[in-house]
Amino acid sequence: MQFQNFLLNFIIFVKMKAMTQVHFQIMSKNHTFLPYSSKSKWSAPFTFIQAADTQYGMIDALKENTSSEYNWDKEIKLTEKAIEIANNLIPKPKFFIVCGDLVNAYPGERLKASQIASFKQTFSKLDPKIPLICVCGNHDVGNYPTSKDIQNYRKDFGDDYFSFWVGGVKFIALNSQYYFNDTHVKEYSQEQDNWLKSELKDGIDSNAQHVMLFQHIPWFLVEPNEEMAFYDETKKGSYNLKKELRLKMLELFRSYGVTKIFCGHYHRNGGGFYQDTLEIVITSAIGRQLGDDKSGFRLVKVYPDRITHKYLSFELFDPKDPFLKL
Ligand SMILES: [Zn+2]
């Protein structure tokens, strides 16, 4: 009898495991994004979706150790809403990029694996014709990442920095944690820097129609000369990046013709311009809000001579919004 019970429980366990295991194909490899790894020429205007901070677990985070009701059902529902809207957009967006803080648990935290499994499960509902692109945030690799943290992220999601081409436009995704603090990962950080310089040069040499960047932490929130904005007195984390490094990097990006850097991390919309030509675009969260915005994502439209974008909140989403048309 005992053995039968054991067998029954074992079968239930195996079934549950099979249900929760989703095939998630890692597509950020060899510092490119496989579906868009080959260089291309401009053909026609297109759109893409830029989102950030799905951050499974943040809404209920304060309840984590105190309540049995702790879960991330609210983030799942919000992400499902994002996917439902994305799947119905015409024209079909070329990709759906999440600029970091995919889940709330930091590396090594108890719920990391189940939040990641849940994130992958939800995104399996995204139309396969709209590839999901993941960028890492401070919650994904840690505020002070170690090589183990980076390696674990790569195992779960693929490369932490990579580039790709869509219709003659060059896109570069960066790991902004190396700019926040690279104390334990100097070699990785140096590798990204060297790689980045050759990628920027390639954008010019290959006559890219536009060059755009994606990263989690924004270089600045409002204007390039602002001070660092720490979350609190412990200075463990900040909303923007160090001023000296920021000004050096913004000038580098500008000199290579980068016109947009899309970010997240702030859980509010924000951004501004560096030298009139380089725009920092901060997109609020799919998950928890910290300001007055509502959960949403940004639709970006790419034309030969310009790039326009609009934040669309799920709650106020209007399928007849004229911005949805190219
Ligand atoms: Zn963040």
mmCIF file of C-alpha atoms and ligand atoms in Angstrom:
data_model
loop_
_atom_site.group_PDB
_atom_site.id
_atom_site.type_symbol
_atom_site.label_atom_id
_atom_site.label_comp_id
_atom_site.label_asym_id
_atom_site.label_seq_id
_atom_site.Cartn_x
_atom_site.Cartn_y
_atom_site.Cartn_z
ATOM 1 C CA MET A 1 0.000 0.000 0.000
ATOM 2 C CA GLN A 2 2.771 2.343 1.014
ATOM 3 C CA PHE A 3 4.628 1.544 -2.176
ATOM 4 C CA GLN A 4 1.461 2.197 -4.224
ATOM 5 C CA ASN A 5 1.098 5.594 -2.584
ATOM 6 C CA PHE A 6 4.709 6.344 -3.264
ATOM 7 C CA LEU A 7 4.266 5.313 -6.892
ATOM 8 C CA LEU A 8 1.153 7.464 -7.257
ATOM 9 C CA ASN A 9 2.894 10.498 -5.789
ATOM 10 C CA PHE A 10 5.879 9.875 -8.003
ATOM 11 C CA ILE A 11 3.666 9.766 -11.128
ATOM 12 C CA ILE A 12 1.951 13.018 -10.107
ATOM 13 C CA PHE A 13 5.354 14.616 -9.530
ATOM 14 C CA VAL A 14 6.621 13.549 -12.973
ATOM 15 C CA LYS A 15 3.423 14.800 -14.657
ATOM 16 C CA MET A 16 3.608 18.170 -12.890
ATOM 17 C CA LYS A 17 7.254 18.496 -13.818
ATOM 18 C CA ALA A 18 6.454 17.799 -17.482
ATOM 19 C CA MET A 19 3.696 20.416 -17.402
ATOM 20 C CA THR A 20 5.893 23.109 -15.958
ATOM 21 C CA GLN A 21 8.904 22.428 -18.137
ATOM 22 C CA VAL A 22 8.790 24.614 -21.191
ATOM 23 C CA HIS A 23 11.105 24.305 -24.079
ATOM 24 C CA PHE A 24 12.919 27.631 -24.127
ATOM 25 C CA GLN A 25 15.338 27.916 -26.960
ATOM 26 C CA ILE A 26 18.437 29.979 -26.210
ATOM 27 C CA MET A 27 18.928 32.234 -29.199
ATOM 28 C CA SER A 28 21.515 34.761 -27.968
ATOM 29 C CA LYS A 29 24.693 32.906 -28.868
ATOM 30 C CA ASN A 30 28.167 33.849 -30.138
ATOM 31 C CA HIS A 31 27.276 37.469 -29.324
ATOM 32 C CA THR A 32 24.469 37.579 -31.827
ATOM 33 C CA PHE A 33 20.748 36.837 -31.779
ATOM 34 C CA LEU A 34 20.320 33.824 -34.059
ATOM 35 C CA PRO A 35 17.075 34.716 -35.916
ATOM 36 C CA TYR A 36 18.648 38.043 -36.929
ATOM 37 C CA SER A 37 22.335 37.226 -37.079
ATOM 38 C CA SER A 38 23.054 38.121 -40.696
ATOM 39 C CA LYS A 39 23.737 41.621 -41.882
ATOM 40 C CA SER A 40 20.895 43.060 -43.914
ATOM 41 C CA LYS A 41 20.011 46.067 -46.047
ATOM 42 C CA TRP A 42 17.171 48.508 -45.536
ATOM 43 C CA SER A 43 13.969 47.306 -47.198
ATOM 44 C CA ALA A 44 10.885 48.809 -45.520
ATOM 45 C CA PRO A 45 9.691 50.457 -42.302
ATOM 46 C CA PHE A 46 9.012 48.076 -39.404
ATOM 47 C CA THR A 47 8.028 48.013 -35.732
ATOM 48 C CA PHE A 48 9.267 46.300 -32.591
ATOM 49 C CA ILE A 49 8.200 46.104 -28.955
ATOM 50 C CA GLN A 50 10.487 47.270 -26.184
ATOM 51 C CA ALA A 51 9.518 46.343 -22.635
ATOM 52 C CA ALA A 52 11.251 46.076 -19.267
ATOM 53 C CA ASP A 53 10.985 44.779 -15.720
ATOM 54 C CA THR A 54 8.536 41.915 -15.915
ATOM 55 C CA GLN A 55 10.250 41.235 -12.590
ATOM 56 C CA TYR A 56 8.206 38.212 -11.474
ATOM 57 C CA GLY A 57 7.772 38.432 -7.690
ATOM 58 C CA MET A 58 8.274 42.167 -7.102
ATOM 59 C CA ILE A 59 4.619 43.113 -6.548
ATOM 60 C CA ASP A 60 4.299 40.670 -3.642
ATOM 61 C CA ALA A 61 7.958 40.865 -2.548
ATOM 62 C CA LEU A 62 7.189 42.366 0.857
ATOM 63 C CA LYS A 63 4.934 39.397 1.606
ATOM 64 C CA GLU A 64 7.590 36.848 0.652
ATOM 65 C CA ASN A 65 8.593 35.680 4.105
ATOM 66 C CA THR A 66 5.402 36.495 5.918
ATOM 67 C CA SER A 67 2.510 35.246 3.855
ATOM 68 C CA SER A 68 1.516 31.989 2.270
ATOM 69 C CA GLU A 69 -0.193 34.078 -0.407
ATOM 70 C CA TYR A 70 3.138 35.203 -1.806
ATOM 71 C CA ASN A 71 3.293 34.542 -5.544
ATOM 72 C CA TRP A 72 3.774 36.317 -8.877
ATOM 73 C CA ASP A 73 0.338 35.722 -10.385
ATOM 74 C CA LYS A 74 -0.103 39.472 -10.953
ATOM 75 C CA GLU A 75 3.077 39.706 -13.031
ATOM 76 C CA ILE A 76 2.009 36.613 -15.007
ATOM 77 C CA LYS A 77 -1.361 38.247 -15.807
ATOM 78 C CA LEU A 78 0.310 41.517 -16.855
ATOM 79 C CA THR A 79 2.793 39.653 -19.067
ATOM 80 C CA GLU A 80 -0.038 37.634 -20.611
ATOM 81 C CA LYS A 81 -1.803 40.919 -21.393
ATOM 82 C CA ALA A 82 1.379 42.237 -23.057
ATOM 83 C CA ILE A 83 1.632 39.055 -25.126
ATOM 84 C CA GLU A 84 -2.035 39.151 -26.127
ATOM 85 C CA ILE A 85 -1.666 42.739 -27.388
ATOM 86 C CA ALA A 86 1.632 41.928 -29.153
ATOM 87 C CA ASN A 87 0.197 38.846 -30.883
ATOM 88 C CA ASN A 88 -2.630 40.905 -32.368
ATOM 89 C CA LEU A 89 -0.623 43.866 -33.624
ATOM 90 C CA ILE A 90 -0.669 44.582 -37.354
ATOM 91 C CA PRO A 91 1.946 44.898 -38.755
ATOM 92 C CA LYS A 92 3.595 42.130 -36.746
ATOM 93 C CA PRO A 93 6.447 43.479 -34.633
ATOM 94 C CA LYS A 94 9.861 42.139 -35.677
ATOM 95 C CA PHE A 95 10.706 41.240 -32.064
ATOM 96 C CA PHE A 96 9.691 41.688 -28.416
ATOM 97 C CA ILE A 97 12.634 42.734 -26.255
ATOM 98 C CA VAL A 98 12.565 42.761 -22.434
ATOM 99 C CA CYS A 99 15.275 45.110 -21.156
ATOM 100 C CA GLY A 100 16.142 43.393 -17.903
ATOM 101 C CA ASP A 101 14.884 42.375 -14.519
ATOM 102 C CA LEU A 102 13.082 39.447 -16.034
ATOM 103 C CA VAL A 103 12.455 38.136 -12.501
ATOM 104 C CA ASN A 104 12.771 39.636 -9.016
ATOM 105 C CA ALA A 105 14.922 37.039 -7.203
ATOM 106 C CA TYR A 106 18.628 37.863 -7.197
ATOM 107 C CA PRO A 107 21.204 35.172 -8.087
ATOM 108 C CA GLY A 108 21.292 32.492 -5.394
ATOM 109 C CA GLU A 109 17.902 33.415 -3.938
ATOM 110 C CA ARG A 110 15.466 30.619 -3.161
ATOM 111 C CA LEU A 111 12.811 31.419 -5.768
ATOM 112 C CA LYS A 112 15.090 32.264 -8.689
ATOM 113 C CA ALA A 113 14.596 28.981 -10.590
ATOM 114 C CA SER A 114 10.817 28.860 -10.213
ATOM 115 C CA GLN A 115 10.434 32.518 -11.249
ATOM 116 C CA ILE A 116 12.595 31.908 -14.336
ATOM 117 C CA ALA A 117 10.574 28.760 -15.213
ATOM 118 C CA SER A 118 7.398 30.771 -14.859
ATOM 119 C CA PHE A 119 8.721 33.639 -17.027
ATOM 120 C CA LYS A 120 9.630 31.148 -19.780
ATOM 121 C CA GLN A 121 6.261 29.426 -19.452
ATOM 122 C CA THR A 122 4.369 32.709 -19.938
ATOM 123 C CA PHE A 123 6.441 33.767 -22.943
ATOM 124 C CA SER A 124 5.811 30.420 -24.658
ATOM 125 C CA LYS A 125 2.453 32.051 -25.547
ATOM 126 C CA LEU A 126 4.145 34.739 -27.642
ATOM 127 C CA ASP A 127 3.578 34.251 -31.389
ATOM 128 C CA PRO A 128 6.685 32.344 -32.593
ATOM 129 C CA LYS A 129 6.914 34.835 -35.471
ATOM 130 C CA ILE A 130 7.759 37.514 -32.870
ATOM 131 C CA PRO A 131 11.069 36.403 -31.316
ATOM 132 C CA LEU A 132 11.562 37.158 -27.618
ATOM 133 C CA ILE A 133 14.863 38.876 -26.848
ATOM 134 C CA CYS A 134 16.101 39.010 -23.235
ATOM 135 C CA VAL A 135 18.515 41.589 -21.811
ATOM 136 C CA CYS A 136 19.921 41.177 -18.289
ATOM 137 C CA GLY A 137 19.193 43.506 -15.369
ATOM 138 C CA ASN A 138 20.579 43.906 -11.868
ATOM 139 C CA HIS A 139 18.113 41.355 -10.484
ATOM 140 C CA ASP A 140 19.117 38.850 -13.170
ATOM 141 C CA VAL A 141 22.893 38.952 -12.601
ATOM 142 C CA GLY A 142 23.170 40.764 -9.239
ATOM 143 C CA ASN A 143 24.167 44.339 -8.359
ATOM 144 C CA TYR A 144 27.788 43.218 -7.989
ATOM 145 C CA PRO A 145 27.893 40.257 -10.374
ATOM 146 C CA THR A 146 30.418 37.438 -10.008
ATOM 147 C CA SER A 147 31.535 35.181 -12.848
ATOM 148 C CA LYS A 148 29.241 32.470 -11.448
ATOM 149 C CA ASP A 149 26.253 34.866 -11.663
ATOM 150 C CA ILE A 150 27.073 35.703 -15.276
ATOM 151 C CA GLN A 151 27.608 32.033 -16.180
ATOM 152 C CA ASN A 152 24.274 31.083 -14.602
ATOM 153 C CA TYR A 153 22.490 33.837 -16.517
ATOM 154 C CA ARG A 154 24.084 32.623 -19.767
ATOM 155 C CA LYS A 155 22.893 29.076 -19.025
ATOM 156 C CA ASP A 156 19.329 30.296 -18.473
ATOM 157 C CA PHE A 157 19.001 32.954 -21.192
ATOM 158 C CA GLY A 158 22.099 32.970 -23.423
ATOM 159 C CA ASP A 159 24.657 35.748 -23.942
ATOM 160 C CA ASP A 160 24.469 38.834 -21.742
ATOM 161 C CA TYR A 161 25.625 41.083 -24.614
ATOM 162 C CA PHE A 162 25.085 40.624 -28.330
ATOM 163 C CA SER A 163 24.136 42.403 -31.544
ATOM 164 C CA PHE A 164 21.744 41.696 -34.396
ATOM 165 C CA TRP A 165 20.396 43.171 -37.627
ATOM 166 C CA VAL A 166 16.825 43.765 -38.743
ATOM 167 C CA GLY A 167 16.178 45.276 -42.186
ATOM 168 C CA GLY A 168 19.476 47.166 -42.381
ATOM 169 C CA VAL A 169 19.291 48.457 -38.789
ATOM 170 C CA LYS A 170 21.942 47.446 -36.281
ATOM 171 C CA PHE A 171 20.874 46.683 -32.684
ATOM 172 C CA ILE A 172 23.292 46.205 -29.779
ATOM 173 C CA ALA A 173 22.223 44.788 -26.394
ATOM 174 C CA LEU A 174 24.544 45.446 -23.438
ATOM 175 C CA ASN A 175 24.994 44.173 -19.896
ATOM 176 C CA SER A 176 24.774 47.483 -17.981
ATOM 177 C CA GLN A 177 25.821 45.800 -14.722
ATOM 178 C CA TYR A 178 29.453 45.961 -15.923
ATOM 179 C CA TYR A 179 29.067 49.759 -15.908
ATOM 180 C CA PHE A 180 27.455 49.820 -12.469
ATOM 181 C CA ASN A 181 30.028 47.626 -10.731
ATOM 182 C CA ASP A 182 32.491 45.231 -12.353
ATOM 183 C CA THR A 183 34.688 44.617 -9.284
ATOM 184 C CA HIS A 184 34.351 40.818 -9.487
ATOM 185 C CA VAL A 185 34.124 40.541 -13.276
ATOM 186 C CA LYS A 186 36.796 42.873 -14.693
ATOM 187 C CA GLU A 187 37.669 40.472 -17.506
ATOM 188 C CA TYR A 188 34.060 40.122 -18.635
ATOM 189 C CA SER A 189 33.613 43.857 -18.526
ATOM 190 C CA GLN A 190 36.762 44.427 -20.589
ATOM 191 C CA GLU A 191 35.577 41.833 -23.111
ATOM 192 C CA GLN A 192 32.254 43.626 -23.516
ATOM 193 C CA ASP A 193 34.052 46.980 -23.987
ATOM 194 C CA ASN A 194 36.378 45.649 -26.674
ATOM 195 C CA TRP A 195 33.539 43.873 -28.420
ATOM 196 C CA LEU A 196 31.339 46.992 -28.224
ATOM 197 C CA LYS A 197 33.955 49.175 -29.927
ATOM 198 C CA SER A 198 34.251 46.754 -32.847
ATOM 199 C CA GLU A 199 30.445 46.501 -33.100
ATOM 200 C CA LEU A 200 30.064 50.291 -33.202
ATOM 201 C CA LYS A 201 32.733 50.479 -35.892
ATOM 202 C CA ASP A 202 30.930 47.747 -37.844
ATOM 203 C CA GLY A 203 27.735 49.861 -37.754
ATOM 204 C CA ILE A 204 29.561 52.655 -39.576
ATOM 205 C CA ASP A 205 31.548 50.375 -41.925
ATOM 206 C CA SER A 206 28.398 48.461 -42.920
ATOM 207 C CA ASN A 207 26.363 51.618 -43.513
ATOM 208 C CA ALA A 208 23.641 50.669 -41.012
ATOM 209 C CA GLN A 209 20.436 52.640 -41.575
ATOM 210 C CA HIS A 210 20.276 53.272 -37.796
ATOM 211 C CA VAL A 211 22.199 52.013 -34.761
ATOM 212 C CA MET A 212 20.214 51.495 -31.548
ATOM 213 C CA LEU A 213 21.164 50.120 -28.152
ATOM 214 C CA PHE A 214 19.353 48.233 -25.412
ATOM 215 C CA GLN A 215 20.414 47.995 -21.776
ATOM 216 C CA HIS A 216 18.815 47.756 -18.352
ATOM 217 C CA ILE A 217 20.128 50.704 -16.303
ATOM 218 C CA PRO A 218 19.733 54.065 -18.064
ATOM 219 C CA TRP A 219 22.795 56.311 -18.408
ATOM 220 C CA PHE A 220 20.676 59.187 -17.076
ATOM 221 C CA LEU A 221 17.055 59.770 -16.080
ATOM 222 C CA VAL A 222 16.430 63.340 -17.254
ATOM 223 C CA GLU A 223 19.624 65.031 -18.438
ATOM 224 C CA PRO A 224 23.249 63.979 -19.049
ATOM 225 C CA ASN A 225 24.804 66.086 -16.273
ATOM 226 C CA GLU A 226 22.563 64.964 -13.413
ATOM 227 C CA GLU A 227 24.070 63.421 -10.259
ATOM 228 C CA MET A 228 23.791 59.748 -9.372
ATOM 229 C CA ALA A 229 20.332 58.795 -8.119
ATOM 230 C CA PHE A 230 20.753 56.118 -5.420
ATOM 231 C CA TYR A 231 17.696 54.206 -4.207
ATOM 232 C CA ASP A 232 18.609 54.800 -0.566
ATOM 233 C CA GLU A 233 21.456 55.707 1.805
ATOM 234 C CA THR A 234 23.132 52.292 1.580
ATOM 235 C CA LYS A 235 24.033 53.183 -2.052
ATOM 236 C CA LYS A 236 23.758 49.527 -3.088
ATOM 237 C CA GLY A 237 21.909 50.442 -6.209
ATOM 238 C CA SER A 238 21.110 53.485 -8.303
ATOM 239 C CA TYR A 239 18.655 54.395 -11.017
ATOM 240 C CA ASN A 240 21.305 55.861 -13.338
ATOM 241 C CA LEU A 241 25.032 55.325 -13.983
ATOM 242 C CA LYS A 242 28.223 57.117 -12.866
ATOM 243 C CA LYS A 243 28.565 60.581 -14.332
ATOM 244 C CA GLU A 244 32.169 60.447 -15.502
ATOM 245 C CA LEU A 245 31.743 57.079 -17.257
ATOM 246 C CA ARG A 246 28.317 58.190 -18.528
ATOM 247 C CA LEU A 247 29.640 61.281 -20.317
ATOM 248 C CA LYS A 248 32.528 59.322 -21.831
ATOM 249 C CA MET A 249 30.244 56.561 -23.107
ATOM 250 C CA LEU A 250 27.519 58.890 -24.405
ATOM 251 C CA GLU A 251 30.153 60.716 -26.429
ATOM 252 C CA LEU A 252 31.443 57.402 -27.793
ATOM 253 C CA PHE A 253 27.915 56.334 -28.814
ATOM 254 C CA ARG A 254 27.153 59.726 -30.374
ATOM 255 C CA SER A 255 30.398 59.677 -32.373
ATOM 256 C CA TYR A 256 29.371 56.322 -33.877
ATOM 257 C CA GLY A 257 25.951 57.600 -34.876
ATOM 258 C CA VAL A 258 23.839 55.847 -32.209
ATOM 259 C CA THR A 259 20.507 57.668 -31.966
ATOM 260 C CA LYS A 260 18.492 55.699 -29.373
ATOM 261 C CA ILE A 261 19.338 53.812 -26.189
ATOM 262 C CA PHE A 262 16.301 51.975 -24.820
ATOM 263 C CA CYS A 263 16.370 51.119 -21.101
ATOM 264 C CA GLY A 264 14.218 50.024 -18.167
ATOM 265 C CA HIS A 265 15.030 49.703 -14.438
ATOM 266 C CA TYR A 266 13.284 52.929 -13.373
ATOM 267 C CA HIS A 267 9.738 51.477 -13.245
ATOM 268 C CA ARG A 268 8.552 54.799 -14.662
ATOM 269 C CA ASN A 269 8.857 56.362 -18.120
ATOM 270 C CA GLY A 270 11.659 58.869 -18.549
ATOM 271 C CA GLY A 271 14.709 59.920 -20.512
ATOM 272 C CA GLY A 272 16.094 62.834 -22.479
ATOM 273 C CA PHE A 273 18.672 63.858 -25.056
ATOM 274 C CA TYR A 274 22.458 63.997 -25.181
ATOM 275 C CA GLN A 275 23.702 66.601 -27.707
ATOM 276 C CA ASP A 276 20.327 66.740 -29.537
ATOM 277 C CA THR A 277 20.928 63.528 -31.502
ATOM 278 C CA LEU A 278 21.194 60.719 -28.942
ATOM 279 C CA GLU A 279 18.018 59.908 -27.025
ATOM 280 C CA ILE A 280 17.856 57.869 -23.823
ATOM 281 C CA VAL A 281 14.416 56.256 -23.725
ATOM 282 C CA ILE A 282 13.320 54.810 -20.380
ATOM 283 C CA THR A 283 10.345 52.474 -20.512
ATOM 284 C CA SER A 284 8.255 51.717 -17.448
ATOM 285 C CA ALA A 285 7.666 48.189 -16.180
ATOM 286 C CA ILE A 286 5.362 45.450 -17.369
ATOM 287 C CA GLY A 287 5.309 44.551 -13.657
ATOM 288 C CA ARG A 288 5.342 46.763 -10.590
ATOM 289 C CA GLN A 289 5.158 50.551 -11.029
ATOM 290 C CA LEU A 290 7.080 52.979 -8.818
ATOM 291 C CA GLY A 291 5.599 56.172 -10.282
ATOM 292 C CA ASP A 292 2.335 57.278 -11.877
ATOM 293 C CA ASP A 293 2.605 55.203 -15.053
ATOM 294 C CA LYS A 294 0.576 52.081 -15.653
ATOM 295 C CA SER A 295 1.955 48.685 -16.693
ATOM 296 C CA GLY A 296 2.713 48.663 -20.396
ATOM 297 C CA PHE A 297 5.318 48.452 -23.137
ATOM 298 C CA ARG A 298 6.693 50.690 -25.862
ATOM 299 C CA LEU A 299 5.945 50.333 -29.551
ATOM 300 C CA VAL A 300 8.815 51.566 -31.711
ATOM 301 C CA LYS A 301 8.389 52.418 -35.404
ATOM 302 C CA VAL A 302 11.470 52.491 -37.604
ATOM 303 C CA TYR A 303 11.452 54.568 -40.806
ATOM 304 C CA PRO A 304 14.415 55.218 -43.114
ATOM 305 C CA ASP A 305 14.877 58.758 -41.782
ATOM 306 C CA ARG A 306 13.444 58.595 -38.240
ATOM 307 C CA ILE A 307 12.436 56.447 -35.286
ATOM 308 C CA THR A 308 9.236 57.168 -33.365
ATOM 309 C CA HIS A 309 7.958 55.482 -30.225
ATOM 310 C CA LYS A 310 5.034 55.511 -27.825
ATOM 311 C CA TYR A 311 4.424 53.909 -24.425
ATOM 312 C CA LEU A 312 1.192 51.905 -24.478
ATOM 313 C CA SER A 313 -0.370 51.026 -21.136
ATOM 314 C CA PHE A 314 -2.365 47.802 -21.138
ATOM 315 C CA GLU A 315 -5.217 49.350 -19.183
ATOM 316 C CA LEU A 316 -5.718 52.214 -21.664
ATOM 317 C CA PHE A 317 -4.792 50.211 -24.765
ATOM 318 C CA ASP A 318 -6.878 51.151 -27.769
ATOM 319 C CA PRO A 319 -6.644 48.815 -30.790
ATOM 320 C CA LYS A 320 -7.713 51.766 -32.956
ATOM 321 C CA ASP A 321 -4.819 53.980 -31.773
ATOM 322 C CA PRO A 322 -3.504 55.535 -35.018
ATOM 323 C CA PHE A 323 0.063 55.112 -33.711
ATOM 324 C CA LEU A 324 -0.251 51.343 -34.227
ATOM 325 C CA LYS A 325 -0.157 51.878 -38.004
ATOM 326 C CA LEU A 326 3.140 52.281 -39.815
HETATM 327 ZN ZN ZN B 1 16.550 46.965 -12.226
#
